[in-house]
Coordinates of C-alpha atoms and ligand atoms in Angstrom, one line a residue:
M1 CA 127.7 79.2 71.6
T2 CA 126.7 77.9 75.2
S3 CA 124.2 79.4 77.4
K4 CA 127.0 80.3 79.5
E5 CA 128.9 82.1 77.2
L6 CA 126.2 83.9 75.8
F7 CA 124.6 85.6 79.2
D8 CA 128.7 86.6 80.3
R9 CA 128.3 88.4 77.0
A10 CA 124.6 89.7 77.4
V11 CA 126.0 90.9 80.9
K12 CA 128.6 93.2 79.5
V13 CA 125.5 94.8 77.2
A14 CA 122.1 94.9 79.0
P15 CA 122.3 95.5 82.8
G16 CA 121.4 92.4 84.6
G17 CA 121.8 90.4 80.7
V18 CA 118.0 90.9 80.0
H19 CA 115.1 92.9 79.1
S20 CA 112.8 91.9 81.3
P21 CA 114.1 91.6 85.1
V22 CA 112.4 87.6 85.7
R23 CA 114.6 86.5 82.5
A24 CA 117.7 86.8 84.8
F25 CA 116.8 83.7 87.0
K26 CA 117.8 85.9 89.9
S27 CA 115.4 84.2 92.3
V28 CA 116.4 80.5 91.5
G29 CA 120.1 81.0 91.0
G30 CA 122.2 80.0 88.3
T31 CA 123.0 80.7 84.2
P32 CA 119.5 81.5 82.4
V33 CA 118.8 78.7 79.5
F34 CA 119.2 80.6 76.5
F35 CA 116.4 79.3 73.3
E36 CA 117.0 79.3 69.7
S37 CA 113.5 78.1 68.9
A38 CA 110.4 76.7 70.1
Q39 CA 107.8 74.5 68.7
G40 CA 104.0 74.1 70.4
A41 CA 104.7 72.9 73.6
Y42 CA 109.0 72.3 73.8
L43 CA 111.3 74.9 73.4
Q44 CA 115.4 74.4 71.8
S45 CA 117.8 75.6 73.8
V46 CA 121.2 76.7 72.3
E47 CA 122.5 73.4 73.1
K48 CA 119.9 72.1 71.1
K49 CA 118.0 70.0 74.8
K50 CA 114.4 70.5 74.0
Y51 CA 112.1 71.1 77.3
I52 CA 108.5 72.0 78.0
D53 CA 107.6 74.8 78.0
F54 CA 104.9 76.2 81.3
C55 CA 106.3 79.6 81.2
M56 CA 104.5 79.9 77.8
S57 CA 106.4 83.8 77.7
F58 CA 104.4 84.1 80.5
G59 CA 100.9 83.8 79.0
P60 CA 100.3 85.4 75.5
L61 CA 100.7 81.9 74.1
L62 CA 97.1 80.2 74.1
L63 CA 97.7 77.9 71.3
G64 CA 101.0 77.2 71.6
H65 CA 104.5 78.3 69.7
R66 CA 104.2 79.0 66.0
D67 CA 100.7 77.6 66.0
P68 CA 100.5 77.1 62.4
E69 CA 97.3 78.3 61.4
V70 CA 98.5 81.5 62.6
Q71 CA 102.1 81.0 61.3
E72 CA 100.5 81.2 58.4
Q73 CA 98.7 84.7 58.5
V74 CA 101.3 85.9 60.3
L75 CA 103.8 85.0 57.4
S76 CA 101.0 86.4 54.3
M77 CA 100.7 89.6 56.3
V78 CA 104.5 90.0 56.3
N79 CA 104.4 89.8 52.6
T80 CA 101.3 92.2 52.8
A81 CA 102.4 95.2 55.2
W82 CA 104.3 95.6 58.2
T83 CA 103.0 99.4 59.6
F84 CA 101.4 102.5 58.4
G85 CA 100.9 104.8 60.4
A86 CA 97.5 105.1 59.2
C87 CA 93.9 103.7 58.8
E88 CA 93.9 100.3 58.0
P89 CA 91.1 97.2 58.0
Y90 CA 93.0 94.8 60.0
S91 CA 92.6 96.2 63.6
L92 CA 89.3 97.1 62.3
E93 CA 88.4 93.8 62.3
L94 CA 89.8 92.8 65.9
A95 CA 87.9 95.9 67.2
E96 CA 84.8 94.2 66.0
W97 CA 85.5 91.3 66.8
M98 CA 85.8 92.2 70.3
T99 CA 83.0 94.5 70.9
S100 CA 80.3 92.3 69.3
S101 CA 82.1 88.5 71.6
L102 CA 82.4 91.3 74.5
P103 CA 79.6 93.1 76.4
W104 CA 81.2 95.3 78.7
L105 CA 83.1 96.6 74.9
E106 CA 81.4 99.4 73.4
K107 CA 85.0 100.6 72.1
V108 CA 88.5 99.5 72.1
R109 CA 91.6 101.1 71.6
F110 CA 95.0 98.8 70.8
V111 CA 98.0 99.6 72.4
S112 CA 101.8 97.9 72.8
S113 CA 102.1 96.3 75.4
G114 CA 99.6 95.7 78.8
T115 CA 101.3 98.8 80.6
E116 CA 100.4 100.6 78.4
A117 CA 96.9 99.7 78.0
V118 CA 97.0 100.1 81.9
M119 CA 98.5 103.3 82.4
S120 CA 95.8 104.8 79.6
T121 CA 92.6 103.8 81.5
L122 CA 94.1 105.7 84.7
R123 CA 94.6 108.8 82.9
V124 CA 90.3 108.1 81.1
A125 CA 89.8 107.5 84.9
R126 CA 91.2 110.2 85.9
A127 CA 89.7 112.9 83.0
V128 CA 86.4 111.4 83.2
T129 CA 86.4 111.7 87.3
G130 CA 88.0 114.6 87.8
R131 CA 89.7 112.8 91.0
S132 CA 93.5 112.0 91.1
K133 CA 93.9 108.8 93.3
I134 CA 94.2 105.5 92.2
L135 CA 93.4 102.5 94.7
K136 CA 95.1 99.1 93.7
F137 CA 95.8 96.0 95.8
E138 CA 98.5 94.2 97.7
G139 CA 99.9 91.7 95.3
C140 CA 98.7 92.8 92.1
Y141 CA 100.5 93.7 89.1
H142 CA 99.5 95.7 86.3
G143 CA 102.9 96.8 84.2
H144 CA 105.6 99.5 85.2
C145 CA 104.1 102.4 85.0
D146 CA 105.2 104.7 88.1
S147 CA 102.2 105.1 89.7
L148 CA 101.6 101.2 90.1
L149 CA 104.6 100.2 91.3
V150 CA 103.4 100.0 94.9
K151 CA 103.4 97.0 96.0
S152 CA 103.1 94.7 93.2
G153 CA 104.2 91.2 91.6
S154 CA 106.7 89.1 92.2
G155 CA 109.2 90.7 89.8
L156 CA 109.6 92.3 92.8
A157 CA 108.5 90.0 95.9
G158 CA 111.2 90.8 98.6
A159 CA 112.0 94.6 97.5
S160 CA 110.8 97.3 99.8
A161 CA 107.7 99.0 100.3
S162 CA 108.0 101.6 97.1
D163 CA 108.9 98.7 95.2
S164 CA 110.9 100.4 92.8
A165 CA 113.7 103.2 93.1
G166 CA 113.2 106.1 90.6
V167 CA 109.0 107.0 91.6
S168 CA 108.5 110.2 92.8
P169 CA 107.1 110.6 96.1
Q170 CA 104.6 112.6 95.1
V171 CA 103.4 110.7 92.5
A172 CA 103.3 106.7 94.6
Q173 CA 101.6 109.2 97.0
E174 CA 98.5 109.5 94.1
T175 CA 98.4 105.2 94.7
L176 CA 96.3 104.0 98.0
V177 CA 97.1 100.1 98.5
T178 CA 94.5 97.9 100.6
P179 CA 95.1 94.1 101.1
L180 CA 93.3 91.3 98.7
D181 CA 90.4 89.3 100.0
D182 CA 89.4 92.1 103.0
I183 CA 86.8 93.7 102.5
E184 CA 86.6 95.6 106.0
A185 CA 90.5 97.4 105.2
L186 CA 88.6 98.6 101.5
E187 CA 85.6 99.8 103.3
K188 CA 87.8 101.7 104.9
V189 CA 89.6 103.7 102.3
F190 CA 86.7 104.4 100.6
A191 CA 85.0 105.9 103.9
Q192 CA 87.9 108.4 104.4
H193 CA 89.3 109.1 100.8
H194 CA 85.8 108.4 98.3
H195 CA 85.9 111.4 96.9
Q196 CA 88.8 111.6 95.5
I197 CA 89.8 108.1 94.2
A198 CA 89.4 108.1 90.3
A199 CA 89.4 104.2 89.6
V200 CA 90.4 101.0 91.4
I201 CA 92.4 98.5 89.9
V202 CA 92.6 94.8 89.9
E203 CA 93.8 91.5 88.7
P204 CA 90.5 89.8 89.5
L205 CA 92.1 87.0 89.2
P206 CA 95.4 88.0 90.6
A207 CA 98.0 85.8 88.9
N208 CA 101.6 88.2 89.4
F209 CA 102.4 87.2 92.9
G210 CA 101.4 83.5 93.1
L211 CA 98.0 82.8 91.9
I212 CA 95.5 84.5 95.3
V213 CA 92.1 83.6 93.5
Q214 CA 90.1 85.9 94.8
K215 CA 85.7 85.0 96.3
Q216 CA 83.3 86.2 94.0
A217 CA 82.1 88.1 97.5
F218 CA 84.5 90.0 97.4
L219 CA 85.1 91.0 93.7
K220 CA 81.1 92.0 94.2
K221 CA 81.7 94.1 97.1
V222 CA 85.3 96.2 95.4
A223 CA 82.5 96.9 92.7
E224 CA 79.2 97.7 94.9
L225 CA 81.6 100.6 96.3
C226 CA 82.7 101.4 93.0
E227 CA 79.6 102.1 91.6
K228 CA 78.0 103.8 95.0
N229 CA 80.9 106.2 95.6
C230 CA 81.1 107.2 91.5
T231 CA 85.0 105.4 90.9
L232 CA 85.1 104.0 87.3
L233 CA 85.8 100.6 87.9
I234 CA 89.1 98.9 86.2
F235 CA 89.7 95.4 85.3
D236 CA 93.4 94.7 84.8
E237 CA 93.0 91.1 82.1
V238 CA 96.5 91.2 81.2
I239 CA 97.0 87.8 82.3
S240 CA 93.7 86.0 82.4
G241 CA 91.6 88.1 79.4
F242 CA 91.3 85.4 76.7
R243 CA 93.3 83.1 79.4
V244 CA 90.1 81.8 81.8
D245 CA 87.3 82.3 78.9
L246 CA 86.6 84.2 76.0
G247 CA 85.8 87.1 77.9
G248 CA 87.4 86.4 81.2
M249 CA 86.9 87.4 84.6
A250 CA 84.9 89.4 83.5
A251 CA 82.4 86.5 82.1
L252 CA 83.0 83.6 85.2
T253 CA 82.4 86.4 87.8
G254 CA 79.0 88.2 85.5
I255 CA 81.0 91.5 86.9
Q256 CA 80.8 94.6 84.4
P257 CA 84.1 96.9 84.6
D258 CA 83.4 100.0 83.8
L259 CA 87.5 100.0 81.8
V260 CA 89.2 96.8 80.6
C261 CA 93.0 96.2 80.9
Y262 CA 94.3 93.3 77.9
G263 CA 97.2 92.0 76.8
K264 CA 99.4 88.8 76.4
I265 CA 97.1 86.3 74.4
I266 CA 95.2 89.2 72.8
G267 CA 98.7 89.7 70.5
G268 CA 98.9 86.1 69.5
G269 CA 102.7 86.2 70.6
F270 CA 103.1 89.9 69.5
P271 CA 103.7 92.7 70.9
V272 CA 99.9 93.8 71.5
G273 CA 97.7 96.0 74.4
C274 CA 94.5 96.8 74.6
Y275 CA 91.9 98.9 76.8
G276 CA 88.1 99.0 76.4
G277 CA 84.5 99.5 78.2
K278 CA 82.0 101.7 77.8
K279 CA 81.7 103.9 75.3
A280 CA 80.9 107.4 77.5
F281 CA 84.3 106.5 79.1
M282 CA 86.8 105.5 75.5
D283 CA 85.8 108.6 74.1
Y284 CA 87.7 110.6 76.1
A285 CA 90.3 109.4 74.2
A286 CA 92.1 111.5 71.6
P287 CA 91.4 112.6 68.8
S288 CA 87.3 112.7 70.2
R289 CA 88.5 114.0 73.6
R290 CA 91.4 115.6 75.4
V291 CA 93.2 112.6 77.1
Y292 CA 95.8 112.3 74.6
Q293 CA 97.4 108.6 73.6
A294 CA 98.8 107.8 70.9
G295 CA 101.2 105.3 69.5
T296 CA 103.7 104.8 66.3
L297 CA 103.0 100.9 66.1
S298 CA 99.6 101.2 67.9
A299 CA 97.7 97.9 66.3
T300 CA 100.4 97.5 63.9
P301 CA 98.7 94.3 61.2
I302 CA 101.0 91.2 62.0
G303 CA 99.8 91.6 65.9
M304 CA 96.2 92.2 65.0
C305 CA 96.0 89.4 62.6
A306 CA 98.2 87.3 64.9
G307 CA 95.7 88.0 67.6
L308 CA 92.2 87.3 65.7
T309 CA 93.7 84.4 64.3
T310 CA 94.3 83.4 67.6
L311 CA 90.9 83.7 69.3
K312 CA 88.7 83.1 66.3
K313 CA 90.9 79.1 66.3
A314 CA 90.5 79.2 70.5
V315 CA 87.0 79.6 70.3
R316 CA 86.2 77.3 67.2
E317 CA 88.7 74.5 69.1
K318 CA 86.4 75.5 72.5
A319 CA 89.8 76.1 74.0
W320 CA 88.7 77.3 77.0
S321 CA 86.7 74.2 77.9
V322 CA 89.3 71.6 76.5
L323 CA 91.9 73.7 79.1
K324 CA 89.5 73.7 81.9
Q325 CA 90.0 69.9 81.5
R326 CA 93.1 69.5 80.6
T327 CA 94.5 71.4 83.5
E328 CA 92.4 69.7 86.5
S329 CA 93.6 66.1 85.4
F330 CA 96.9 67.2 84.8
K331 CA 97.2 68.6 88.2
Q332 CA 95.9 65.7 90.1
Q333 CA 98.4 63.7 88.7
L334 CA 100.3 66.3 89.4
N335 CA 99.5 65.8 93.0
G336 CA 99.6 62.1 93.3
L337 CA 103.6 62.8 92.8
F338 CA 103.7 65.4 95.3
L339 CA 101.9 62.6 97.4
T340 CA 103.9 59.4 96.5
H341 CA 107.1 61.4 96.8
G342 CA 106.0 63.1 99.7
V343 CA 107.1 66.3 98.6
D344 CA 104.7 68.9 100.6
F345 CA 103.1 71.1 97.7
K346 CA 100.4 71.9 96.8
I347 CA 98.6 72.9 93.4
A348 CA 96.8 76.3 92.5
H349 CA 95.0 76.5 89.9
H350 CA 91.9 78.3 87.5
P351 CA 91.0 76.7 84.6
S352 CA 94.8 76.7 82.2
L353 CA 97.2 78.6 85.2
F354 CA 98.2 76.9 87.6
W355 CA 101.1 77.6 90.8
I356 CA 102.9 74.8 92.5
H357 CA 103.6 76.4 95.6
G358 CA 103.9 75.5 99.4
S359 CA 101.3 77.2 101.5
K360 CA 99.1 75.4 103.8
M361 CA 96.0 75.4 101.7
E362 CA 95.6 74.8 98.4
H363 CA 93.9 78.2 97.5
P364 CA 95.2 81.2 99.3
A365 CA 93.2 84.4 99.0
S366 CA 95.6 86.5 100.7
L367 CA 99.0 87.3 100.7
T368 CA 99.4 87.0 104.2
E369 CA 98.5 82.8 103.5
I370 CA 101.6 82.8 101.1
P371 CA 104.7 81.7 102.8
L372 CA 108.2 83.7 101.3
A373 CA 110.3 80.8 102.1
H374 CA 108.3 78.8 99.4
G375 CA 111.3 80.5 97.1
E376 CA 114.0 78.5 98.9
N377 CA 112.5 75.1 97.6
F378 CA 111.2 76.4 94.6
K379 CA 114.9 77.0 93.5
K380 CA 116.1 73.7 94.3
F381 CA 112.5 72.3 92.6
F382 CA 113.0 74.4 89.2
H383 CA 116.6 73.4 88.6
A384 CA 115.9 69.6 89.3
C385 CA 112.8 69.9 86.3
L386 CA 115.2 72.4 83.9
E387 CA 117.6 69.3 84.3
E388 CA 114.6 66.3 83.3
G389 CA 113.7 69.2 79.8
I390 CA 110.9 71.0 81.9
Y391 CA 111.1 74.8 82.1
L392 CA 109.0 77.1 84.6
A393 CA 108.3 80.1 84.6
P394 CA 111.8 81.1 86.9
S395 CA 110.1 82.2 90.4
G396 CA 108.4 80.4 92.5
F397 CA 105.8 84.1 92.7
E398 CA 105.3 83.2 88.8
V399 CA 102.2 81.6 87.6
S400 CA 102.4 78.3 85.2
F401 CA 100.4 77.8 82.2
L402 CA 99.2 75.0 79.6
S403 CA 98.6 75.9 76.3
L404 CA 96.3 73.9 73.2
A405 CA 99.7 72.4 72.3
H406 CA 100.0 70.6 75.7
D407 CA 97.8 67.8 75.0
Q408 CA 97.8 64.4 76.8
K409 CA 101.3 62.8 75.1
V410 CA 103.1 66.4 76.0
L411 CA 101.3 66.1 79.3
D412 CA 102.3 62.4 80.0
E413 CA 105.6 63.0 79.0
A414 CA 105.9 66.3 81.7
L415 CA 104.5 63.4 84.4
E416 CA 107.4 61.6 83.6
K417 CA 110.0 63.9 84.0
F418 CA 108.1 65.6 87.0
S419 CA 108.2 62.0 89.2
K420 CA 112.3 62.0 87.2
A421 CA 112.7 65.7 89.1
L422 CA 110.6 64.8 92.4
Q423 CA 112.9 61.8 93.2
K424 CA 115.8 64.1 92.7
F425 CA 114.2 66.4 94.8
K426 CA 112.9 65.2 97.8
G427 CA 116.0 64.4 99.3
S428 CA 116.5 68.9 99.3
M429 CA 113.2 69.3 100.4
K430 CA 113.1 71.6 103.5
G431 CA 110.1 71.1 106.1
A432 CA 107.4 72.9 105.7
P433 CA 107.7 76.5 105.6
Ligands
PLP501 C1 101.9 91.2 82.1 C2 101.1 91.8 82.8 C3 100.9 93.5 82.9 C4 102.0 93.8 81.8 O1 101.9 93.5 80.7 P1 102.9 93.7 79.8 O2 102.5 93.3 78.5 O3 104.6 93.6 80.2 O4 103.8 96.0 79.6 C5 99.4 94.2 83.5 N1 98.8 93.8 84.3 C6 99.1 92.1 84.6 C7 98.0 91.9 84.6 C8 99.8 91.4 84.3 O5 99.9 90.0 84.1

């Protein structure tokens, strides 16, 4: 069966043929590749073609696909237990490890996705403060819970302001939105609504609409206004947590959030989300108090042990500093290739996340600095790369990732392939958008 044949079947049984929208290749066009296996930094399609993977399932695979150590622990758990719906020691181990490693986590609760983690923190914040509004930032994506599908990430880029059909106006009204990197707008919103804002939720490293690295001064101002107005500060570290550093952006910025959301890496490739923070806030969650939140498969043993094994190995291998260095030098070499081929792309990166883009600035800090026409150029670049055996995330506004499996040998091979792809692509590059 080819990818094309499989996709023709898939569209008959799933909306758009997929189970999560970006997978459908809508923004790059063409038929999505169907993969049958993965190992390390490589994917293999049903056509038996090999690809170097920079999408990495959109972030969870810090160590690469099927890291041998994680795989061994997972297989042993498969032979031990799948789910109890009862107390077990595996989630305790991960919870103790997290709370002892990260000072802003006094208590944690495991859920099954980043979306669930985010939803739960909003409920806790509303209960704690007795207020109902949530402030978010334009271009930040926080999963697909109703109230936050307002000016969110790349999967929704190009959609109208309301982003998703099916969200009631009453619910959307509870969400205030202000631009990133704009202190003045932020102060204005607080001046107007301070007594109503339960929480500010922010991706401290916005990485779902390109990579829009925020200035420390902006994040500090957010934290300061929260503190002054008794508003909870929620860091959505679903993508940045355990990715940019062991302590995520909270560690890199030195800003301690009241509540934090994790996902992606925390499950080591299995569906795990987590929210946590100060004891006084976390204890609002049932059964301690009355914020109801539950999950049949929450803290599933396989996810718990994949997550803990991943994190322990990352610490042991100094994953964060290794990846930072590798990404820095890879970026320089790739930039060199863009220059050689006269292609007007740049790379924004923050430790091991990187984004190939066509903005004027290397690190755009706000949405207005991102030329939306980049999507068109990226489309052609994406397919040129795909042909050479490089799998990037299928959208010009999604970031790419390095994993520990992307060693020098893999990266050298990738640079060769990028060079060939650029050779083909450069003729079709549209003038700077
Ligand atoms: C991926 C992501 C989410 C959603 O997590 P899911 O596991 O896909 O529900 C939420 N917030 C951020 C910042 C993310 O990157």
